[in-house]
Amino acid sequence: MRLLITGSSGQIGTNLALRALAEGHQVWGLDSRPNGWCADIPTIRHDLREQHRPLREVLAEPLAQGRLDCVVHLAAHAKVHELVLQPERALENIATLFPVLEFCREQQLPLVFGSSREVYADIQRTIATNQTREEQADFAFTASPYSASKIAGEALIYSYAHCYDLPYLVFRFSNVYGRYDNDLERMERVIPLFIDLIRRDQEVTVFGEDKILDFTYVDDCVSGVLSGIEGLVRGQLRDHTINLAYGAGNSLVQMAQYIAEALGKPLRMRIQPSQRGEVTHYVADIARAHELLGYAPQVPLAEGIRRTVAWVVEWGERQRN
Ligand SMILES: NC(=O)c1ccc[n+]([C@@H]2O[C@H](COP(=O)([O-])OP(=O)(O)OC[C@H]3O[C@@H](n4cnc5c(N)ncnc54)[C@H](O)[C@@H]3O)[C@@H](O)[C@H]2O)c1
């Protein structure tokens, strides 16, 4: 397959692009930044906010080599709390999807979109439900500007499917962690942050003692996305919205304990209330992913944390040598 992945210098984009390349697919990345982890992903440097040139021109080089099969749109400002502080970046998330949609419409390409469990807001707080099913999204309420940007993104895609027959898959990810996620100066995500702090014998702050989240090891996430791309490109699958997560809940406290164990360090922890706009309880119902993609996540949190810690330690050693 010939794939274009936007946001290819980010966590999921890097993992997805490398896996697709390893499986023999042709991949072009598109990102406003170079990839800080590896030089193996051919990357077109472009900021999707700059819309004076259509993507067909930006992508002249890959297009000169032949037709693409699919676009995977992962580029976004992906940090919930950051967008509470800077809501204009949520608007950018919506605006930067537009040229991608127009490119897909023009080139008649299917689109895969990286959405989020944030579209559900804090559903399990308000409705007694153990696991969240896709149809439980209620777009009349939203918890944060980031969540609004994903709801708006999904809505635009559904409208393109309806009006222009655009084939799509929307994946709702949940706390993806693992390799290529340790650029803390750019993006402070909870697992790499805790690894960094616990490693340096610093105290960690848990926002929400009873917060339960569905942590997804990146290899599971990437396996699900690739199965979806294959089905979409072959024409066997289209127009589905799919939860892609591990399908089990873990507290942040438990997660921090796993990290401390993996590092062989004591855990010093401070508990604070959850921050505004945050989801405090989410476990995905992944039956649809299983049914449509044969998705069966392999890596529970304790094992995923061991692998992530090992990667971070090895990465640090490689940088020092
Ligand atoms: N990682 C998760 O846990 C998670 C959970 C739910 C949803 N998502 C969604 O999945 C997608 C990928 O997430 P990620 O964790 O890899 O994020 P990330 O921040 O690591 O990567 C996003 C990439 O998009 C690029 N980008 C942002 N704005 C751009 C623009 N205007 N033009 C070009 N490139 C731009 C960034 O430079 C970055 O490399 C995002 O849309 C995110 O919202 C991620």
Short mmCIF file of C-alpha atoms in Angstrom, two decimals, residues 55 147 228 252 264 301:
data_model
loop_
_atom_site.label_atom_id
_atom_site.label_comp_id
_atom_site.label_asym_id
_atom_site.label_seq_id
_atom_site.Cartn_x
_atom_site.Cartn_y
_atom_site.Cartn_z
CA LEU A 55 -2.08 19.60 -0.55
CA SER A 147 -12.83 17.08 22.96
CA GLY A 228 -8.29 -1.00 9.53
CA LEU A 252 -3.04 6.26 37.79
CA GLY A 264 13.35 -0.66 40.89
CA LEU A 301 -0.51 -2.37 31.40
#
